[in-house]
Short mmCIF file of C-alpha atoms and ligand atoms in Angstrom, two decimals:
data_model
loop_
_atom_site.label_atom_id
_atom_site.label_comp_id
_atom_site.label_asym_id
_atom_site.label_seq_id
_atom_site.Cartn_x
_atom_site.Cartn_y
_atom_site.Cartn_z
CA MET A 9 168.07 41.05 75.49
CA VAL A 10 167.04 44.59 74.70
CA LEU A 11 163.60 45.88 75.82
CA THR A 12 162.67 49.04 74.25
CA GLN A 13 159.16 50.69 75.33
CA ILE A 14 157.30 52.10 72.17
CA ASP A 15 154.42 54.55 71.95
CA ALA A 16 150.84 52.75 72.03
CA PRO A 17 147.94 55.23 72.75
CA GLY A 18 145.20 53.65 75.14
CA HIS A 19 147.80 51.29 76.82
CA GLU A 20 149.82 51.82 79.92
CA GLY A 21 152.92 50.35 78.39
CA VAL A 22 154.15 48.41 75.26
CA TRP A 23 157.77 47.11 74.99
CA ARG A 24 159.45 45.25 71.83
CA ILE A 25 161.84 42.82 72.88
CA GLU A 26 164.83 41.58 71.06
CA ASP A 27 167.39 39.07 71.63
CA THR A 28 169.74 38.50 68.78
CA LYS A 29 171.70 35.26 70.43
CA SER A 30 168.36 33.49 70.72
CA GLY A 31 166.41 35.03 67.64
CA LEU A 32 163.71 36.24 70.15
CA LEU A 33 161.71 38.98 68.60
CA GLY A 34 158.56 39.92 70.52
CA LEU A 35 156.31 42.39 72.36
CA ILE A 36 154.75 42.56 75.81
CA ALA A 37 151.60 45.13 76.03
CA ILE A 38 150.15 46.19 79.49
CA HIS A 39 146.59 47.48 78.60
CA SER A 40 145.73 48.42 82.41
CA THR A 41 146.69 47.83 85.86
CA GLN A 42 144.03 49.38 87.13
CA LEU A 43 142.62 46.28 88.91
CA GLY A 44 146.14 44.45 89.66
CA PRO A 45 149.17 43.50 87.86
CA ALA A 46 148.40 42.86 84.31
CA ALA A 47 147.94 39.31 83.70
CA GLY A 48 147.76 37.83 80.44
CA GLY A 49 149.37 34.63 78.31
CA VAL A 50 152.27 34.72 75.82
CA ARG A 51 151.38 33.69 72.19
CA MET A 52 153.97 32.28 69.74
CA ARG A 53 152.84 32.65 66.00
CA PRO A 54 154.56 33.17 62.75
CA TYR A 55 153.14 36.58 62.33
CA ASP A 56 153.70 38.19 59.02
CA SER A 57 155.15 41.38 60.31
CA VAL A 58 155.76 43.31 63.67
CA ASP A 59 152.92 45.20 62.69
CA ASP A 60 150.82 42.27 62.43
CA ALA A 61 151.98 41.07 66.00
CA LEU A 62 151.69 44.61 67.59
CA GLU A 63 148.26 44.99 66.64
CA ASP A 64 147.46 41.47 68.06
CA ALA A 65 149.33 42.23 71.50
CA LEU A 66 147.19 45.26 71.56
CA ARG A 67 144.04 43.98 70.84
CA LEU A 68 144.54 40.68 73.09
CA SER A 69 145.92 42.78 76.01
CA GLN A 70 142.62 45.23 76.01
CA GLY A 71 140.80 41.86 75.72
CA MET A 72 142.48 40.59 79.08
CA THR A 73 141.45 43.70 81.07
CA LEU A 74 137.69 43.01 80.02
CA LYS A 75 138.12 39.39 80.77
CA ASN A 76 139.68 39.62 84.17
CA ALA A 77 137.34 42.38 85.24
CA ALA A 78 134.23 40.34 84.10
CA ALA A 79 135.77 37.10 85.83
CA GLY A 80 135.86 39.33 89.25
CA LEU A 81 139.42 38.94 89.20
CA PRO A 82 141.83 41.57 90.90
CA LEU A 83 143.94 41.45 87.77
CA GLY A 84 144.64 44.07 84.92
CA GLY A 85 145.20 43.26 81.42
CA GLY A 86 148.26 42.40 79.62
CA LYS A 87 149.50 40.04 76.86
CA ALA A 88 152.62 39.10 75.10
CA VAL A 89 153.46 37.63 71.54
CA ILE A 90 156.41 36.04 70.21
CA ILE A 91 157.31 36.15 66.36
CA GLY A 92 158.05 32.70 65.15
CA ASP A 93 156.94 29.23 64.46
CA PRO A 94 156.62 27.19 67.62
CA THR A 95 157.40 23.73 66.32
CA ARG A 96 160.56 25.22 64.78
CA ASP A 97 161.99 28.29 66.30
CA LYS A 98 161.07 27.72 70.00
CA THR A 99 164.36 27.21 72.34
CA PRO A 100 165.32 27.13 75.79
CA GLY A 101 167.44 30.32 75.13
CA LEU A 102 164.51 32.08 73.47
CA LEU A 103 162.04 31.18 76.26
CA GLN A 104 164.75 32.47 78.86
CA ALA A 105 165.42 35.69 77.18
CA PHE A 106 161.57 36.00 77.24
CA GLY A 107 161.54 35.56 80.92
CA ARG A 108 164.26 37.98 81.38
CA ALA A 109 162.25 40.59 79.46
CA VAL A 110 159.20 39.74 82.07
CA ALA A 111 161.20 40.03 84.90
CA ARG A 112 162.49 43.72 83.81
CA LEU A 113 158.70 44.63 84.18
CA ASP A 114 159.14 44.14 88.08
CA GLY A 115 155.54 42.39 88.79
CA ARG A 116 153.60 44.59 86.34
CA TYR A 117 152.98 41.72 83.91
CA TRP A 118 152.59 38.25 84.76
CA THR A 119 152.64 35.53 81.83
CA ALA A 120 151.11 32.04 81.01
CA GLU A 121 150.30 29.66 78.28
CA ASP A 122 148.69 30.87 74.92
CA MET A 123 148.47 29.60 71.47
CA GLY A 124 151.96 27.73 71.02
CA MET A 125 153.04 27.53 74.52
CA THR A 126 152.88 24.70 76.82
CA PRO A 127 153.38 24.19 80.65
CA SER A 128 156.97 23.05 80.15
CA ASP A 129 157.69 26.40 78.20
CA MET A 130 156.35 28.07 81.34
CA ALA A 131 158.98 26.15 83.60
CA GLU A 132 161.86 27.65 81.24
CA ILE A 133 160.39 31.24 81.45
CA ALA A 134 160.18 30.72 85.06
CA SER A 135 163.99 30.17 85.35
CA GLU A 136 164.18 33.84 84.75
CA THR A 137 161.04 35.38 86.38
CA ARG A 138 158.75 34.81 89.42
CA CYS A 139 155.99 36.30 87.33
CA VAL A 140 154.89 33.22 85.38
CA ALA A 141 151.64 31.00 86.10
CA GLY A 142 150.37 27.96 84.46
CA LEU A 143 153.36 25.97 86.04
CA GLU A 144 153.25 22.00 86.56
CA GLN A 145 154.96 22.07 89.54
CA GLY A 146 155.12 24.12 92.87
CA ARG A 147 152.75 24.71 95.83
CA HIS A 148 150.45 27.01 93.91
CA ALA A 149 151.00 25.46 90.23
CA SER A 150 147.75 25.46 88.20
CA GLY A 151 149.00 23.52 85.28
CA ASP A 152 147.41 23.71 81.70
CA PRO A 153 144.55 26.08 81.72
CA SER A 154 142.70 24.76 78.79
CA PRO A 155 140.30 22.16 80.58
CA VAL A 156 138.97 25.01 82.69
CA THR A 157 138.54 27.39 79.89
CA ALA A 158 136.87 24.49 77.95
CA ARG A 159 134.60 23.98 81.16
CA GLY A 160 133.72 27.64 81.00
CA ILE A 161 132.90 27.70 77.25
CA PHE A 162 130.66 24.58 77.73
CA ASN A 163 128.72 26.56 80.58
CA ALA A 164 128.41 29.30 78.04
CA ILE A 165 127.20 27.04 75.23
CA ARG A 166 124.46 25.74 77.66
CA ALA A 167 123.42 29.51 78.64
CA VAL A 168 122.96 30.33 74.88
CA ALA A 169 121.21 27.17 74.34
CA ARG A 170 118.79 28.10 77.42
CA HIS A 171 118.06 31.48 76.17
CA ARG A 172 118.14 31.03 72.20
CA LEU A 173 116.93 27.37 72.16
CA GLY A 174 114.75 27.02 75.12
CA SER A 175 116.62 24.30 76.84
CA ASP A 176 120.16 23.93 77.95
CA ASP A 177 119.88 19.97 77.38
CA LEU A 178 122.35 19.69 74.32
CA SER A 179 121.61 16.04 73.63
CA GLY A 180 120.79 15.82 70.20
CA ARG A 181 121.81 19.49 69.36
CA THR A 182 124.43 20.17 66.78
CA VAL A 183 127.47 22.20 67.53
CA SER A 184 130.04 23.25 65.15
CA VAL A 185 133.59 23.73 66.58
CA GLN A 186 136.26 25.56 64.60
CA GLY A 187 139.74 24.45 66.07
CA LEU A 188 140.65 21.09 67.93
CA GLY A 189 143.55 22.33 69.72
CA ASN A 190 143.59 22.56 73.72
CA VAL A 191 140.59 24.29 74.24
CA GLY A 192 138.43 22.84 71.33
CA TRP A 193 139.20 19.17 72.15
CA ASN A 194 138.39 19.44 75.66
CA LEU A 195 135.16 21.39 74.93
CA CYS A 196 134.41 18.41 72.23
CA VAL A 197 134.88 15.88 75.12
CA PHE A 198 132.21 17.72 77.34
CA LEU A 199 129.70 18.16 74.12
CA HIS A 200 130.16 14.41 73.24
CA GLU A 201 129.48 13.60 76.88
CA GLN A 202 125.99 15.37 76.70
CA GLY A 203 125.21 13.88 73.60
CA ALA A 204 125.90 16.81 71.06
CA ARG A 205 126.41 15.88 67.62
CA LEU A 206 129.49 17.59 66.56
CA VAL A 207 130.77 19.26 62.96
CA VAL A 208 134.60 20.15 63.22
CA SER A 209 137.21 21.71 61.32
CA ASP A 210 140.96 22.09 61.95
CA ILE A 211 143.72 22.99 59.51
CA ASP A 212 145.45 19.81 61.18
CA PRO A 213 143.90 16.79 59.58
CA ALA A 214 145.18 14.46 62.09
CA ARG A 215 143.23 16.41 64.73
CA THR A 216 140.00 16.28 62.86
CA ALA A 217 140.52 12.41 61.88
CA ARG A 218 140.83 11.69 65.73
CA ALA A 219 137.58 13.58 66.26
CA GLU A 220 135.71 11.64 63.58
CA ALA A 221 136.99 8.56 65.27
CA GLU A 222 136.29 9.52 69.04
CA PHE A 223 133.36 11.65 68.84
CA ASP A 224 131.87 10.66 65.38
CA ALA A 225 132.26 14.01 64.36
CA ARG A 226 131.42 15.07 60.86
CA VAL A 227 134.67 17.14 59.29
CA VAL A 228 134.65 19.89 57.24
CA VAL A 229 137.52 21.57 55.61
CA GLY A 230 138.69 25.17 55.94
CA ASP A 231 135.93 28.00 55.68
CA ALA A 232 133.18 25.39 55.12
CA ILE A 233 132.73 25.52 58.77
CA PHE A 234 130.84 28.86 58.46
CA ASP A 235 128.50 27.51 56.16
CA VAL A 236 127.32 24.52 58.59
CA GLU A 237 123.98 24.18 59.66
CA ALA A 238 123.82 24.02 63.50
CA ASP A 239 122.50 24.98 66.61
CA ILE A 240 125.65 26.57 67.95
CA PHE A 241 128.94 27.49 66.50
CA ALA A 242 131.90 27.53 68.89
CA PRO A 243 134.89 29.31 67.31
CA CYS A 244 138.09 27.73 69.24
CA ALA A 245 141.08 28.71 66.81
CA ILE A 246 141.78 32.25 65.95
CA GLY A 247 140.45 35.77 66.50
CA GLY A 248 138.69 38.02 63.96
CA ILE A 249 136.89 35.60 62.12
CA LEU A 250 133.22 37.06 62.81
CA ASP A 251 133.09 39.66 59.93
CA ALA A 252 130.49 40.95 57.48
CA ASP A 253 130.79 38.28 55.07
CA ARG A 254 130.97 35.43 57.46
CA ILE A 255 128.35 36.26 59.68
CA ASP A 256 125.82 36.50 56.59
CA ARG A 257 127.17 33.02 55.75
CA LEU A 258 126.14 31.72 59.19
CA ARG A 259 123.74 29.16 59.58
CA VAL A 260 123.49 28.76 63.56
CA LYS A 261 121.23 30.24 66.19
CA ALA A 262 124.11 31.17 68.59
CA VAL A 263 127.73 31.62 68.76
CA ALA A 264 129.79 30.52 71.94
CA GLY A 265 133.26 29.63 71.67
CA GLY A 266 136.80 30.09 73.27
CA ALA A 267 138.78 32.22 70.61
CA ASN A 268 139.78 35.51 71.70
CA ASN A 269 138.67 38.62 69.96
CA GLN A 270 136.45 36.59 67.74
CA LEU A 271 134.58 39.76 66.29
CA ALA A 272 136.24 41.50 63.63
CA THR A 273 134.74 44.87 64.64
CA ALA A 274 132.72 46.02 67.42
CA GLU A 275 129.97 46.60 64.63
CA ASP A 276 130.00 42.57 63.88
CA GLY A 277 128.34 42.24 67.56
CA HIS A 278 125.35 44.29 66.07
CA ARG A 279 125.59 42.24 62.85
CA LEU A 280 125.01 39.17 64.74
CA HIS A 281 122.17 40.67 66.86
CA ARG A 282 120.32 41.96 63.84
CA ARG A 283 120.41 38.27 62.34
CA GLY A 284 118.83 36.92 65.43
CA ILE A 285 122.46 35.04 66.52
CA LEU A 286 122.76 35.12 70.04
CA TYR A 287 126.50 35.83 70.94
CA ALA A 288 128.11 34.91 74.07
CA PRO A 289 130.51 37.60 74.47
CA ASP A 290 134.03 36.01 74.02
CA PHE A 291 135.90 37.47 77.05
CA VAL A 292 133.06 36.09 79.27
CA ALA A 293 132.79 32.63 77.89
CA ASN A 294 136.44 32.08 77.84
CA GLY A 295 137.41 33.52 81.41
CA GLY A 296 137.95 30.09 82.87
CA GLY A 297 141.52 29.86 81.86
CA ILE A 298 142.54 33.15 83.41
CA ILE A 299 140.35 32.15 86.42
CA ASN A 300 142.54 28.90 86.75
CA VAL A 301 145.77 30.93 86.09
CA ALA A 302 144.90 33.49 88.94
CA THR A 303 144.96 30.64 91.41
CA GLU A 304 148.70 30.78 90.98
CA ILE A 305 149.35 34.58 90.54
CA LEU A 306 146.98 35.29 93.60
CA ARG A 307 148.66 32.12 95.76
CA ILE A 308 145.01 30.74 96.32
CA ASP A 309 145.15 27.48 98.65
CA ALA A 310 141.65 26.12 98.21
CA ARG A 311 141.99 26.01 94.53
CA GLU A 312 139.36 23.80 93.45
CA THR A 313 136.51 25.38 95.49
CA TRP A 314 137.83 29.02 94.39
CA VAL A 315 137.74 28.02 90.90
CA ALA A 316 134.43 26.50 91.15
CA ASP A 317 132.91 29.38 92.76
CA LYS A 318 134.59 31.79 90.29
CA LEU A 319 133.17 29.79 87.36
CA ALA A 320 129.76 29.86 89.04
CA ALA A 321 130.07 33.54 89.00
CA LEU A 322 131.06 33.78 85.71
CA ASP A 323 128.08 31.62 84.43
CA ALA A 324 125.70 34.05 86.35
CA THR A 325 127.38 36.97 84.87
CA MET A 326 126.70 35.36 81.43
CA ASP A 327 123.12 34.81 82.14
CA ARG A 328 122.64 38.35 83.19
CA ILE A 329 124.35 39.68 80.09
CA LEU A 330 121.98 37.37 77.98
CA ARG A 331 118.88 38.51 80.12
CA ALA A 332 119.76 42.29 79.92
CA ALA A 333 120.45 42.04 76.00
CA LYS A 334 117.19 40.36 75.30
CA ALA A 335 115.17 42.82 77.78
CA ARG A 336 117.03 45.97 75.68
CA ASP A 337 117.15 44.37 72.53
CA VAL A 338 120.55 44.88 72.04
CA SER A 339 123.80 43.00 71.42
CA PRO A 340 125.30 40.98 74.47
CA HIS A 341 128.66 42.18 73.65
CA HIS A 342 127.68 45.57 74.10
CA VAL A 343 126.16 45.01 77.47
CA ALA A 344 129.13 43.05 78.63
CA GLU A 345 131.48 45.89 77.73
CA ALA A 346 129.09 48.09 79.73
CA ILE A 347 129.25 45.84 82.85
CA VAL A 348 132.92 45.71 82.68
CA ALA A 349 133.18 49.63 82.22
CA ASP A 350 130.86 49.81 85.57
CA VAL A 351 133.50 47.72 87.08
CA LEU A 352 136.41 49.88 86.10
CA GLN A 353 134.46 52.89 87.11
CA GLN A 354 133.53 51.71 90.54
CA ASP A 355 137.06 50.59 91.32
CA ALA A 356 138.23 54.14 90.57
CA ALA A 357 135.68 55.74 92.66
P1 NAD B 401 145.93 25.91 70.43
O1 NAD B 401 146.92 26.33 69.81
O2 NAD B 401 146.11 24.52 71.12
O3 NAD B 401 144.68 24.99 69.39
C1 NAD B 401 144.32 26.00 68.34
C2 NAD B 401 143.75 24.99 67.04
O4 NAD B 401 143.22 25.67 65.98
C3 NAD B 401 144.88 24.05 66.62
O5 NAD B 401 144.42 22.79 66.67
C4 NAD B 401 145.11 24.73 65.28
O6 NAD B 401 145.19 23.54 64.02
C5 NAD B 401 143.71 25.12 64.71
N1 NAD B 401 143.57 26.24 63.77
C6 NAD B 401 144.48 27.18 63.58
N2 NAD B 401 144.01 28.07 62.53
C7 NAD B 401 142.68 27.54 62.13
C8 NAD B 401 141.85 27.56 61.21
N3 NAD B 401 141.96 28.81 60.49
N4 NAD B 401 140.95 26.86 61.12
C9 NAD B 401 140.56 25.74 61.99
N5 NAD B 401 141.33 25.31 62.90
C10 NAD B 401 142.50 26.34 63.24
O7 NAD B 401 145.33 26.98 71.19
P2 NAD B 401 144.04 26.92 72.48
O8 NAD B 401 144.97 27.02 73.61
O9 NAD B 401 143.21 25.61 72.16
O10 NAD B 401 143.48 28.27 72.19
C11 NAD B 401 142.44 28.30 71.09
C12 NAD B 401 141.81 29.83 71.24
O11 NAD B 401 141.32 29.80 72.35
C13 NAD B 401 142.95 30.77 70.95
O12 NAD B 401 142.28 31.92 70.45
C14 NAD B 401 143.33 31.26 72.40
O13 NAD B 401 143.93 32.59 72.61
C15 NAD B 401 141.73 31.14 73.07
N6 NAD B 401 142.11 30.81 74.48
C16 NAD B 401 142.52 29.97 75.15
C17 NAD B 401 142.71 29.71 76.63
C18 NAD B 401 143.22 28.59 77.09
O14 NAD B 401 143.26 28.20 78.06
N7 NAD B 401 144.22 27.74 76.22
C19 NAD B 401 142.09 30.31 77.30
C20 NAD B 401 141.38 31.76 76.71
C21 NAD B 401 140.95 31.62 75.34
#
C-alpha cells in the first residue's frame, strides 16, 4: 500500500492511496483538525476518474468540518473515497489495505460508513486500525448510523414544516423522497408512521416496489422526482442535485433531506430562497449519523442519553437558523455557514 500526499489548497492534508495487490485506489482528505481529529465516513463509488473522486473527497471533507461543528462535536472534518463498484470490487484485502492507510495517519483521521459501506466492512478495516467507528461489536460500538441520521432528518422536516407550512403535523402532507437506501428508507418509515403521503424515486426498482407495497408510496422514475408537486422534498441519494435548472422545476415549499452537499453551488442556496423554498442546510439536517458515530470515537458510556441530547441541540440549532434566515430574509444555508464560522473563530480565539 502506497500513501502519497498530494497538494490540495484549503485542506490540511490529502493523500492518494494505491495498493496494486488488492486493486485499492482511493483518497483520504483531511479538511480541518481544528476542533479535534478529522472524522467522516468512507464512500465507495465507481467514479469516472481520480479527479472526480478527488473533487468529491474535497467537498465532502469540507462538509464534515461544517457538520461536526454544527453538531457541537469536538471533531474536525475528513472523508475518504474508494474508486470502485462496491458490489463487485470490494474485497477483504482492499478493505484491509484501506485500514492500513488510515492507521498511517496516526489518529488524525477516523473513518466510518458512507455510501457503499456496511458495518461488516468497518470490522474488516478495524483489523488494521483503531481509528474506525460504526462497528457492531465492542464496548462503544455504535453500529449503523443511518437510523439516527434519518431521525435527525425527520426532525429537520418537522422544523421546515413548522416554519414554512405553519405546523409540524405531517399527517396528510406530501413528502417526495429521492433515494431509498439506508437513510431514505428509515426516513420513509418515520414519515409513514406520522401519516405523511410519500412520492419516491430510486434507481433500484426493487426498492421503489417495496416502498409502494409498504408505504403506499407513489413511484416516479429518475429525474421526474424534481417535478413532483409536494409539500417537502427530501433528497436522500447523491449530492450536487440542486442546480439552477432543477430548482426552477421544483414544485415544493421546502427541502430537507439527508444527502451531503445537496447544493450544486453556494449560489443555489440563494436561488432556493428567491423561489420561496425553505432549505434545511444539509450539514445540519443530516448530523445525526456523525453524532451516533462520535459516541464510539469519544468513548461515550451513556450513549442513548448523549445522542438524544445532541439531537435535541441540533434541532434547536436548526430552529435558530430558520428563524434567523426569516428575520434577515436570507438563505438558511448562509446563516448556517456563518454560525459554523463563529464556532471555529471562538475556538481559535
Ligand atoms: P445508500 O447507498 O444506502 O443509499 C443511497 C440510495 O440512493 C440507494 O438506494 C441508491 O439506489 C439510490 N440512488 C442513487 N442514485 C440515485 C438517483 N440518481 N436517483 C434516485 N436514487 C438514487 O446511502 P445512504 O447511507 O442512505 O446515504 C444517502 C445519502 O445520505 C448520501 O448522500 C450520504 O452521503 C448521506 N448521508 C448518509 C449518512 C448515513 O448515516 N448513512 C449520514 C449523513 C449523510
